[in-house]
PDB file of C-alpha atoms in Angstrom:
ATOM      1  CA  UNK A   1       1.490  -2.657 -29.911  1.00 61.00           C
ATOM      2  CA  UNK A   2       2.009   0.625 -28.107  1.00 69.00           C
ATOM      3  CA  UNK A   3       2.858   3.658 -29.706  1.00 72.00           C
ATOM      4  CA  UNK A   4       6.645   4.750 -28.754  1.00 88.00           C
ATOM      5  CA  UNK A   5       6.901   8.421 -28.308  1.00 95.00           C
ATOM      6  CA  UNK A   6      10.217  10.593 -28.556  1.00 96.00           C
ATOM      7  CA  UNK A   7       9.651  13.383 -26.309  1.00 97.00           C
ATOM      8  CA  UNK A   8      12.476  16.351 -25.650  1.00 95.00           C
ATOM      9  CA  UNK A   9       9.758  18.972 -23.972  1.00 97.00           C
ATOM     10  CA  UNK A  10       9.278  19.027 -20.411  1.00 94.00           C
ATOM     11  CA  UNK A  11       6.310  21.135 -20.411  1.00 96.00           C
ATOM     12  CA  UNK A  12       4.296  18.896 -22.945  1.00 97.00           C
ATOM     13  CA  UNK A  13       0.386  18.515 -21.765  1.00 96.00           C
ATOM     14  CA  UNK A  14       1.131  14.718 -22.308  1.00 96.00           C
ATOM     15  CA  UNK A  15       3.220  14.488 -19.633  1.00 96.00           C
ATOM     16  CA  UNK A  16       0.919  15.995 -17.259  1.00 94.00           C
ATOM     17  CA  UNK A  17       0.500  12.585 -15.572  1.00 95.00           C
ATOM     18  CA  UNK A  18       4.275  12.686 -14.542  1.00 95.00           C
ATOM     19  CA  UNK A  19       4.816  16.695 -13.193  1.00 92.00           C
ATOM     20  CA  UNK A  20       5.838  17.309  -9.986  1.00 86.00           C
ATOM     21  CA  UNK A  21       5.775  14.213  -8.529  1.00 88.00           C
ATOM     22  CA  UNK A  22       7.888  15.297  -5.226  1.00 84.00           C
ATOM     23  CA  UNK A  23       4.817  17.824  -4.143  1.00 80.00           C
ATOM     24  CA  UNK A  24       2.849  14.928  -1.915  1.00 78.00           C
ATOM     25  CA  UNK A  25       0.192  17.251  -0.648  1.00 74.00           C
ATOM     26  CA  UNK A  26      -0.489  18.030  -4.464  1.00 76.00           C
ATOM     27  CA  UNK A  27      -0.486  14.529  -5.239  1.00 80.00           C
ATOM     28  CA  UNK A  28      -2.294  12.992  -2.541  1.00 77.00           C
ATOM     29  CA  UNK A  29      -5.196  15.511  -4.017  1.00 80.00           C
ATOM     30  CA  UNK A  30      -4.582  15.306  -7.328  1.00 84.00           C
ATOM     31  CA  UNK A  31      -3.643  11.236  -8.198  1.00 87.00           C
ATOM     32  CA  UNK A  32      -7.549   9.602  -6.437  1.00 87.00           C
ATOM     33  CA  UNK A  33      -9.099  12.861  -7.936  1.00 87.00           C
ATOM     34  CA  UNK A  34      -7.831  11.924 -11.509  1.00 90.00           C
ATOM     35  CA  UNK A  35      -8.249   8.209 -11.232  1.00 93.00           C
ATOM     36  CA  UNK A  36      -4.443   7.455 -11.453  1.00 94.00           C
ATOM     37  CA  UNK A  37      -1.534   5.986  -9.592  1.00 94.00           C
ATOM     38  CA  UNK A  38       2.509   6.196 -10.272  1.00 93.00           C
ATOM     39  CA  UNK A  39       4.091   2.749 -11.073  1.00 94.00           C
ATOM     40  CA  UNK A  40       8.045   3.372 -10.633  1.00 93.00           C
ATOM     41  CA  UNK A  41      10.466   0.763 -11.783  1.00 92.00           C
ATOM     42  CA  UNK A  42      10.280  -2.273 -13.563  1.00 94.00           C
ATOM     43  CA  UNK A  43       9.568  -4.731 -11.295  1.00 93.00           C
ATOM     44  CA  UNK A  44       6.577  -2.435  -9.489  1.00 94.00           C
ATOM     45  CA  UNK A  45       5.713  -1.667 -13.197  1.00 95.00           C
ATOM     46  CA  UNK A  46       5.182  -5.190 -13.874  1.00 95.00           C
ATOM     47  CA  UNK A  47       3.394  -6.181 -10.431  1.00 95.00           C
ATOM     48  CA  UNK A  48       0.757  -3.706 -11.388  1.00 96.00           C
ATOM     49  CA  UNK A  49       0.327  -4.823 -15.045  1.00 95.00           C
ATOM     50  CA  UNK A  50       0.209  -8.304 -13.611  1.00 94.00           C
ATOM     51  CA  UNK A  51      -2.492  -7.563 -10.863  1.00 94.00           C
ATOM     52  CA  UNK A  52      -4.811  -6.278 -13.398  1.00 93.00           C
ATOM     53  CA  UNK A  53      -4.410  -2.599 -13.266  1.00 95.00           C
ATOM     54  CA  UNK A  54      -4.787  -0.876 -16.734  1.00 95.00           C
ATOM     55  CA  UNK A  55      -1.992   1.628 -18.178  1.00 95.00           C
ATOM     56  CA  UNK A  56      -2.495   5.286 -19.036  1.00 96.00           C
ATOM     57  CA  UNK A  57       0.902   6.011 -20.605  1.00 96.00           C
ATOM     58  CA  UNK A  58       4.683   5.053 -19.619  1.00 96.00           C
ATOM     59  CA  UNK A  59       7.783   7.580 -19.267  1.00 97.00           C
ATOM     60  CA  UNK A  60      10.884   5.350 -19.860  1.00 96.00           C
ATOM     61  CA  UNK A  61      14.595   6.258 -20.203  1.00 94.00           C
ATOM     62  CA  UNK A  62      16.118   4.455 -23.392  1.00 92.00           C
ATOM     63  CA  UNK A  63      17.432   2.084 -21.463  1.00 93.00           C
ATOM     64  CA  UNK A  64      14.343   0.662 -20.568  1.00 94.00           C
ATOM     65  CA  UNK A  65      12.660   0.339 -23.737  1.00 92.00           C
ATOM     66  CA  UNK A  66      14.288  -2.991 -24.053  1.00 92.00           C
ATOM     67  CA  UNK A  67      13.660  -4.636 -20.719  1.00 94.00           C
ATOM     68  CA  UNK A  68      10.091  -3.483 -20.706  1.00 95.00           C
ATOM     69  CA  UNK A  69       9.492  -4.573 -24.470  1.00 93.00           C
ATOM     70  CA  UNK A  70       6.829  -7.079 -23.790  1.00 94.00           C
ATOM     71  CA  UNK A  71       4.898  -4.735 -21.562  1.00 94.00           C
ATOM     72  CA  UNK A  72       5.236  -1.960 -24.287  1.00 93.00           C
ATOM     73  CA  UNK A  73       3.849  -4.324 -27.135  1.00 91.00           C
ATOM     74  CA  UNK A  74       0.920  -5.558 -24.397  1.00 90.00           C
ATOM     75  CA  UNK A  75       0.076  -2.273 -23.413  1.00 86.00           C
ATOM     76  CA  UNK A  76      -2.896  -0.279 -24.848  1.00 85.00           C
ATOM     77  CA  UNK A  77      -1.288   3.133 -23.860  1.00 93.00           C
ATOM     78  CA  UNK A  78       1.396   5.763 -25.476  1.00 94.00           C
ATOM     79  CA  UNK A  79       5.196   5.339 -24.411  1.00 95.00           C
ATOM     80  CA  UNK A  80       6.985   8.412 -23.754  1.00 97.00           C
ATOM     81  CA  UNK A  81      10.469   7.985 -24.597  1.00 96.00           C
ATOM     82  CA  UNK A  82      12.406  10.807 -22.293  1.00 96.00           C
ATOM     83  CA  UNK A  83      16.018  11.366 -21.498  1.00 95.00           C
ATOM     84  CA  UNK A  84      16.986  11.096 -17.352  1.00 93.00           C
ATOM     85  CA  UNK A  85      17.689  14.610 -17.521  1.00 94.00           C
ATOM     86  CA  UNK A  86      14.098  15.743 -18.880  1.00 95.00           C
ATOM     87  CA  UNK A  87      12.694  13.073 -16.790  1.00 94.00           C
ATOM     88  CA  UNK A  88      14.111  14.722 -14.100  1.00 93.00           C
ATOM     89  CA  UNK A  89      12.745  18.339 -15.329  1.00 94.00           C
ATOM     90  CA  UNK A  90       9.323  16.823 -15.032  1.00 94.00           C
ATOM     91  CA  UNK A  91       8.685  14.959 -11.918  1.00 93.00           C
ATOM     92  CA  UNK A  92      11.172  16.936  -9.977  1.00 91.00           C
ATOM     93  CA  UNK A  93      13.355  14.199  -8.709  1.00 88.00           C
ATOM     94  CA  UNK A  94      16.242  11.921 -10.271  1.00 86.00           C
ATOM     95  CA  UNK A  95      14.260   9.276 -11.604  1.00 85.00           C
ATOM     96  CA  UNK A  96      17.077   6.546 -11.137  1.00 73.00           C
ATOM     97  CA  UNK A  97      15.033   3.542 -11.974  1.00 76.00           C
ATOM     98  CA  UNK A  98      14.880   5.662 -15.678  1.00 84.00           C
ATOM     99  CA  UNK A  99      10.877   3.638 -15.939  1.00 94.00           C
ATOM    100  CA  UNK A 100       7.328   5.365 -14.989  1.00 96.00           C
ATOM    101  CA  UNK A 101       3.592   4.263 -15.150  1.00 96.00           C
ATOM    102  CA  UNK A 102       0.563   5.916 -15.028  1.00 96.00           C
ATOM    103  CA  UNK A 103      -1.401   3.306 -14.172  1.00 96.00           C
ATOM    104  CA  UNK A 104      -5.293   3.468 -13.457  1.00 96.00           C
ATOM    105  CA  UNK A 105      -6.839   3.079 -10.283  1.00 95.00           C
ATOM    106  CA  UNK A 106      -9.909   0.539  -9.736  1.00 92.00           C
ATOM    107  CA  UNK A 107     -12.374   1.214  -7.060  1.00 93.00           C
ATOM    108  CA  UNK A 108     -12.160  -0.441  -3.999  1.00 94.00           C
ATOM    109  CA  UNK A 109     -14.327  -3.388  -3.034  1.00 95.00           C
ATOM    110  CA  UNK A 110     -16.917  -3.279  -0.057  1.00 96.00           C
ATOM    111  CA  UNK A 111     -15.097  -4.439   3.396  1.00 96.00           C
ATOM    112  CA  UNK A 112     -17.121  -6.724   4.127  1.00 95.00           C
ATOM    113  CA  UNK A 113     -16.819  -8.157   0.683  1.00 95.00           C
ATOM    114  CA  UNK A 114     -12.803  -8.444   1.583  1.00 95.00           C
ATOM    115  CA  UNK A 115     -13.618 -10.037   4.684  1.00 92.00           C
ATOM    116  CA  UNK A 116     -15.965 -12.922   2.703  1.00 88.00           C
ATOM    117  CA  UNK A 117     -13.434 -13.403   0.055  1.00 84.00           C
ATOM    118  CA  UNK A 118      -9.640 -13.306   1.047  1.00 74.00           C
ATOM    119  CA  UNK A 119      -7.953 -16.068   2.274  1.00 69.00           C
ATOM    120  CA  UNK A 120      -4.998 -18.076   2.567  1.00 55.00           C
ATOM    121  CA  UNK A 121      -4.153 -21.627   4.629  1.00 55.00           C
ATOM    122  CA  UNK A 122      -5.873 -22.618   7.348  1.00 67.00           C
ATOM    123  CA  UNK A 123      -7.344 -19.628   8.899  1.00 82.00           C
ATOM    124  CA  UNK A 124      -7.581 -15.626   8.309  1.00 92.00           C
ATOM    125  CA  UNK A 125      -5.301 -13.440   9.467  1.00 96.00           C
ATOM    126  CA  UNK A 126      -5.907  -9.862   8.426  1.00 97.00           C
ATOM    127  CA  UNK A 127      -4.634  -5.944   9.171  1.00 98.00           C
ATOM    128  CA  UNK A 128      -5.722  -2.811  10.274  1.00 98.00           C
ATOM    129  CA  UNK A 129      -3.785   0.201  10.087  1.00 98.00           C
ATOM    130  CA  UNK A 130      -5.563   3.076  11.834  1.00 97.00           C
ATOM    131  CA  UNK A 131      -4.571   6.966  10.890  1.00 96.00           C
ATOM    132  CA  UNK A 132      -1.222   5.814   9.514  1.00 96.00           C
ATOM    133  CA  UNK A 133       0.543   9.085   7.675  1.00 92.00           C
ATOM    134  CA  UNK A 134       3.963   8.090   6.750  1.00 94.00           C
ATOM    135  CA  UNK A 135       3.561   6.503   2.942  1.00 93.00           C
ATOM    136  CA  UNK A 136       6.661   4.754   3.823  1.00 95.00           C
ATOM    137  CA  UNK A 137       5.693   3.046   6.989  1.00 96.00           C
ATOM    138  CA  UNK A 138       2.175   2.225   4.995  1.00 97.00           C
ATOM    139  CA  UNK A 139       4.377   0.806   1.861  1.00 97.00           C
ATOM    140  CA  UNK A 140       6.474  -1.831   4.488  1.00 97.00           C
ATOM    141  CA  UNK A 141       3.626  -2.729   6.201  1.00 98.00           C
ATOM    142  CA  UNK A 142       1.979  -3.882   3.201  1.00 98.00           C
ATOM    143  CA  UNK A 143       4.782  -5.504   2.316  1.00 97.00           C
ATOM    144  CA  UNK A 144       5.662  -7.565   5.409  1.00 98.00           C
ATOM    145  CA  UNK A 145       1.440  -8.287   5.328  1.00 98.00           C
ATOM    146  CA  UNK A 146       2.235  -9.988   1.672  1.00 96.00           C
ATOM    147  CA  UNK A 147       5.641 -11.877   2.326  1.00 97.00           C
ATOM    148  CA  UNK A 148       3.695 -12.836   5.944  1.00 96.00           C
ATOM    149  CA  UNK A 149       0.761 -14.437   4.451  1.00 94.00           C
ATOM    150  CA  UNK A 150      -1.683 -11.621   5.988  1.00 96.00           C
ATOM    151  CA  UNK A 151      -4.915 -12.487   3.724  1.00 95.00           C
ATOM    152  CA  UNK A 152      -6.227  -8.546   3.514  1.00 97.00           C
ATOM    153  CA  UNK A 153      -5.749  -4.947   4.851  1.00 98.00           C
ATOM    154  CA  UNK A 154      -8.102  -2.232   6.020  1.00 98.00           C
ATOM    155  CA  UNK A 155      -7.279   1.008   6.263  1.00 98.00           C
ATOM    156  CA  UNK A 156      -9.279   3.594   8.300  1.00 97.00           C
ATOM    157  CA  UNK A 157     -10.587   6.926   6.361  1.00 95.00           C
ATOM    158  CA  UNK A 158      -7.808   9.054   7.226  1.00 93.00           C
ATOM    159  CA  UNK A 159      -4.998   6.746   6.573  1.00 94.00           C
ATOM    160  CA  UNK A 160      -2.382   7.429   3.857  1.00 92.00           C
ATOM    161  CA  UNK A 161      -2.841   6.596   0.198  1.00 93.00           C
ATOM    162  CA  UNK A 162      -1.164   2.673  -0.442  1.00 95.00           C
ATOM    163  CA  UNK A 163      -1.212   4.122  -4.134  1.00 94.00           C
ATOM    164  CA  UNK A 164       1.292   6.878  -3.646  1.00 92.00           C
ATOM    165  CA  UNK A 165       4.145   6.783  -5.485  1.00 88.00           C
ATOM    166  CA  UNK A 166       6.510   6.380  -1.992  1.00 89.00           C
ATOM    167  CA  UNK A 167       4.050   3.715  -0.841  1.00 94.00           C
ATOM    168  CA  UNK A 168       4.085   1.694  -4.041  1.00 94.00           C
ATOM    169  CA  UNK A 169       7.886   1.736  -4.345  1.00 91.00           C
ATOM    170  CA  UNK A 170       8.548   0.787  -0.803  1.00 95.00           C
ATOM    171  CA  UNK A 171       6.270  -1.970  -0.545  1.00 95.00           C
ATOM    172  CA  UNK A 172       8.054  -3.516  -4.101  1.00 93.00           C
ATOM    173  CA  UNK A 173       4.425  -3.420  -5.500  1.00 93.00           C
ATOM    174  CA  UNK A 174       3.452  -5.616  -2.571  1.00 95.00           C
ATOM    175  CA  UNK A 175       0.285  -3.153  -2.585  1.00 96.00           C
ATOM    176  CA  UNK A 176      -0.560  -4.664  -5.587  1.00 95.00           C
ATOM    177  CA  UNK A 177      -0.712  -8.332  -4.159  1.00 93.00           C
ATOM    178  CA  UNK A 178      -2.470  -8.540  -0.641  1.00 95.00           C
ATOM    179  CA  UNK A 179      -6.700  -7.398  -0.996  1.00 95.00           C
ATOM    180  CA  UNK A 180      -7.240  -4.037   0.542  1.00 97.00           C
ATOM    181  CA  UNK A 181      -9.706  -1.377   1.611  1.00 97.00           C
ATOM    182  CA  UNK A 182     -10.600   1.608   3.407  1.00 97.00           C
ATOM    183  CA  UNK A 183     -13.135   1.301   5.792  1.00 97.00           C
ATOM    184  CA  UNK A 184     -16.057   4.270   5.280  1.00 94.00           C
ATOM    185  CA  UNK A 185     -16.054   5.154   9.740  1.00 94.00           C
ATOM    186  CA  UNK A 186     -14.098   4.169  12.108  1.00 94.00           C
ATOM    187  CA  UNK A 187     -14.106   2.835  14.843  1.00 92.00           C
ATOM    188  CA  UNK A 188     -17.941   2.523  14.078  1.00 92.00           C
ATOM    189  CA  UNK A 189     -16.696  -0.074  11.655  1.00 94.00           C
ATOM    190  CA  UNK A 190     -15.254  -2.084  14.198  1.00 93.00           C
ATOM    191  CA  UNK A 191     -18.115  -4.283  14.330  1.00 94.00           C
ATOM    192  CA  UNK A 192     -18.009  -5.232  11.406  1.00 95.00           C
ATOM    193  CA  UNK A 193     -14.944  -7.593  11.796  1.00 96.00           C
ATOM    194  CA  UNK A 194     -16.780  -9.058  14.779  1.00 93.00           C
ATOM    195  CA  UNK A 195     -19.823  -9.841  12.597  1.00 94.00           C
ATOM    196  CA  UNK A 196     -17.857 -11.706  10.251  1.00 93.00           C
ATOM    197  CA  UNK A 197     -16.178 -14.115  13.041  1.00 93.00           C
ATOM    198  CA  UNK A 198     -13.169 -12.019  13.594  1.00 95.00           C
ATOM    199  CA  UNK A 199     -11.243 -11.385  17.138  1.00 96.00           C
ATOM    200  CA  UNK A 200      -9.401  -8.170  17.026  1.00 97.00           C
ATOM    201  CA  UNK A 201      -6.354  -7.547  18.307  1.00 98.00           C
ATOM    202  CA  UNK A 202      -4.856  -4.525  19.361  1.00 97.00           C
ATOM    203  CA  UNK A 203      -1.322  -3.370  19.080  1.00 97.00           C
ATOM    204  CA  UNK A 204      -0.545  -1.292  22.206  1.00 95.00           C
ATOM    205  CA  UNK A 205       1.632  -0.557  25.196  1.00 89.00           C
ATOM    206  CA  UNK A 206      -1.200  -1.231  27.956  1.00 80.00           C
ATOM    207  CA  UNK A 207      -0.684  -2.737  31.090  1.00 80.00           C
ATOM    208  CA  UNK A 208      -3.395  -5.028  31.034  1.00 88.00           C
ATOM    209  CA  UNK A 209      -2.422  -6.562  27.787  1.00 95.00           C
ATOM    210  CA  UNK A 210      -1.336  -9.600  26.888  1.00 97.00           C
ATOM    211  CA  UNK A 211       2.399 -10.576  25.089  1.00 97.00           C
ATOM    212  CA  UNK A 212       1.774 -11.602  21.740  1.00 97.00           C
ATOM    213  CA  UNK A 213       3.070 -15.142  21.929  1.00 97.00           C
ATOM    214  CA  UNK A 214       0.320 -15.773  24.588  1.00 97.00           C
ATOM    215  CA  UNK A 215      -2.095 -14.039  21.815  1.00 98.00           C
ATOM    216  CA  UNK A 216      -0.552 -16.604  19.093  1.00 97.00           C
ATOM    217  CA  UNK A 217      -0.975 -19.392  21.600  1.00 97.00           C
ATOM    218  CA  UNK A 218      -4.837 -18.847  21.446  1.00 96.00           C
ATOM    219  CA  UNK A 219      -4.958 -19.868  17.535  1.00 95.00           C
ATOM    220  CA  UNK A 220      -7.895 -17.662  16.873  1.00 96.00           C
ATOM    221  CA  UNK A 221      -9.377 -19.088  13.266  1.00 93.00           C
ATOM    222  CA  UNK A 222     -10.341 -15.818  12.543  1.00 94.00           C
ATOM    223  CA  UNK A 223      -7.855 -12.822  13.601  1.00 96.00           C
ATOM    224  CA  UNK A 224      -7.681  -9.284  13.084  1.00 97.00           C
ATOM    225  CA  UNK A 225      -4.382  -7.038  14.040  1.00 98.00           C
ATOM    226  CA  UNK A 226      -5.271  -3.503  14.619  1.00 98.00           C
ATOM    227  CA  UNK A 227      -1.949  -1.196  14.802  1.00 98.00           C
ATOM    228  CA  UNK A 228      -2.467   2.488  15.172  1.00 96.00           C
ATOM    229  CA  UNK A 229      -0.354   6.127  13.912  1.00 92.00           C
ATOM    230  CA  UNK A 230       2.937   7.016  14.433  1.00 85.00           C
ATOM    231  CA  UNK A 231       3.596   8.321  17.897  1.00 84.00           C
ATOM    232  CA  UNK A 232       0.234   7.534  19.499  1.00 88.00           C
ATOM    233  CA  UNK A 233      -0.316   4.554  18.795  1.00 93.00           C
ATOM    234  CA  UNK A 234      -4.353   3.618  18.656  1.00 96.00           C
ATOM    235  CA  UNK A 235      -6.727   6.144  19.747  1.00 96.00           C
ATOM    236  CA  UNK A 236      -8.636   5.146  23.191  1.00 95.00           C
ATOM    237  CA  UNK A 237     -12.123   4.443  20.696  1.00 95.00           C
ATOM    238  CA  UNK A 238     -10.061   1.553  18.733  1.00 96.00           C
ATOM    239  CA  UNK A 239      -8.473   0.012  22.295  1.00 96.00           C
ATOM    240  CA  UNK A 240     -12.441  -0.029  23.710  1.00 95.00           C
ATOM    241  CA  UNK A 241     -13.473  -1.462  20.977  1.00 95.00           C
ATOM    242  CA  UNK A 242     -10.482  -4.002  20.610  1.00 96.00           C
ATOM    243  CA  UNK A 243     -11.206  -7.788  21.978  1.00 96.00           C
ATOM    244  CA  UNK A 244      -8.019  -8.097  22.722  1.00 97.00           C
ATOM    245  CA  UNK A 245      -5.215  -5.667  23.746  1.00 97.00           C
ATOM    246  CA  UNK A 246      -1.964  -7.340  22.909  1.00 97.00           C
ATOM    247  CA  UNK A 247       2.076  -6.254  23.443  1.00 96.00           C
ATOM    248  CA  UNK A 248       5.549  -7.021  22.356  1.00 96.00           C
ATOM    249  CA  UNK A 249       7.868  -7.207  24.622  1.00 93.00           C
ATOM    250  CA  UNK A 250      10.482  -4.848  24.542  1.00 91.00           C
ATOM    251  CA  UNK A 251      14.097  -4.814  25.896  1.00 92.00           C
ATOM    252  CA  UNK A 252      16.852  -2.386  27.111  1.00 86.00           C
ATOM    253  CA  UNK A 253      14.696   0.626  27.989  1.00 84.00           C
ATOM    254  CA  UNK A 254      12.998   0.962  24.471  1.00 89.00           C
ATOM    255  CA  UNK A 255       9.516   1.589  24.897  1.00 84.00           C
ATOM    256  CA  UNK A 256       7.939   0.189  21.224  1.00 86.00           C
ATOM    257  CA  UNK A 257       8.675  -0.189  17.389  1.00 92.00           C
ATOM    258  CA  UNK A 258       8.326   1.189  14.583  1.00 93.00           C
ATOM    259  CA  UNK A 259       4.712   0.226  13.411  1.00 96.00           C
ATOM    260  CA  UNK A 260       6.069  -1.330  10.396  1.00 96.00           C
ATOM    261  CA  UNK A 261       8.352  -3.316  12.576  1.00 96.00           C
ATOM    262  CA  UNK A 262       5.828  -4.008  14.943  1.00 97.00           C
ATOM    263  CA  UNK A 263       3.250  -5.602  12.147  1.00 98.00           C
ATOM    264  CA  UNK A 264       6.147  -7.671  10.971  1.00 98.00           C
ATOM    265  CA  UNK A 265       6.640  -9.047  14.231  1.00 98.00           C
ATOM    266  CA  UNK A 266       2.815  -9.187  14.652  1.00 98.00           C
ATOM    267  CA  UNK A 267       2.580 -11.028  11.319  1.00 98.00           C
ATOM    268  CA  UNK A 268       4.853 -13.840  11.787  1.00 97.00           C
ATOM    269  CA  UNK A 269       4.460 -14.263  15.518  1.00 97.00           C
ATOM    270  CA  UNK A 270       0.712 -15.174  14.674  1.00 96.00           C
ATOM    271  CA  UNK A 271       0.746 -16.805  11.216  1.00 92.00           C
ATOM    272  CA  UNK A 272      -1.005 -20.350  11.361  1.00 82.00           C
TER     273      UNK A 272
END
């Protein structure tokens, strides 16, 4: 059973898990550096538990120390008991879902290993996000990819962190569910996907592309979706290296989606 700890100092070295927790540039740095990852809520809390990830410690509200009982007595980590007010003193934000977890990070498996191994129904459908910056665009995506049946996701080198806080709590812990990676180069990595019997698929605006009902009319076994940054979409090296350059159609003078949006759409339109 976990050890519940009262705590009524903000500035208490235990607690240095939690601090300033609004500062992204500090914790993009600071979170893979120290091995760690913020769990926020109960339900992302318990995703996280449940998907293997080991705790460090947990800042709850009062409140919470009953609904999160079991995972108290399971877990093999303090409990920092912490009023919302000193909660808020320490991470820098209104904690409103009064429950925190510093949760270990695990280090992530070879691509081509996620390739061999993921899979769901009848054939493979898997993601690419390329350069994608906004944790909150990165935290849907993964979540449309699990309620969509997407078997993995790759993520290029420069790509945002699916294990910020923002990310985590967006996606509902979906990040925690659907096998992911970062690739080590990209686009060199490209042919990797190729190698392993998958067509890509580009998300794009290009005139010579196809709609992507005609792509989910071609019932590729093996099919990866490749969906670039905000604003620019895939760089030119991804589209050469792309089998197939694919579009949704838009209406009413809008020009594309969000890429969140777009991989939903992507997701369902080409399920099997």
């Amino acid at each position: 059973m976990a050890e519940l700890i009262t705590v009524d100092d903000p500035d208490d070295p235990r607690l240095h898990d939690y601090t300033g927790l609004t500062d992204v540039e500090l914790r993009r740095r600071r979170e893979p550096a120290e091995g760690l990852f913020i769990a926020e809520g109960e339900k992302v809390i318990r995703r996280a538990t449940e998907a293997g990830y080991a705790m460090r410690s947990m800042l709850l509200s009062a409140k919470w120390v009953g609904p999160l009982r079991d995972v108290i007595d399971a877990a093999q980590a303090p409990v920092y008991e912490v009023t919302p007010d000193l909660a808020e003193r320490v991470t820098g934000y209104h904690v409103h879902r009064g429950a925190l977890a510093s949760m270990r990070r695990e280090p992530l498996p070879e691509p081509a290993e996620v390739l061999r191994t993921a899979r769901s129904g009848e054939g493979q459908r898997v993601a690419l996000f390329e350069d994608i910056v906004d944790h909150a665009n990165l935290g849907a995506a993964f979540r449309n990819a699990a309620a969509l049946g997407v078997d993995a996701v790759f993520l290029t080198p420069r790509c945002a962190d699916p294990l910020y806080r923002r990310s985590v709590k967006v996606s509902m812990g979906a990040v925690f569910q659907v096998p992911w990676t970062r690739l080590a180069s990209w686009p060199q990595d490209a042919g990797l996907f190729r190698r392993h019997g998958f067509v890509t698929a580009a998300l794009c605006l290009g005139e010579k592309s196809i709609t992507v009902d005609e792509l989910a009319a071609r019932r590729y076994e093996k099919l990866a979706l490749m969906f670039g940054t905000e604003g620019d979409g895939l760089s030119d090296a991804a589209l050469h290296a792309a089998d197939e350059l694919v579009r949704i159609p838009m209406a009413a003078g809008v020009d594309s989606l969000n890429v969140a949006a777009a991989s939903a759409v992507a997701f369902y339109t080409t399920r099997l």
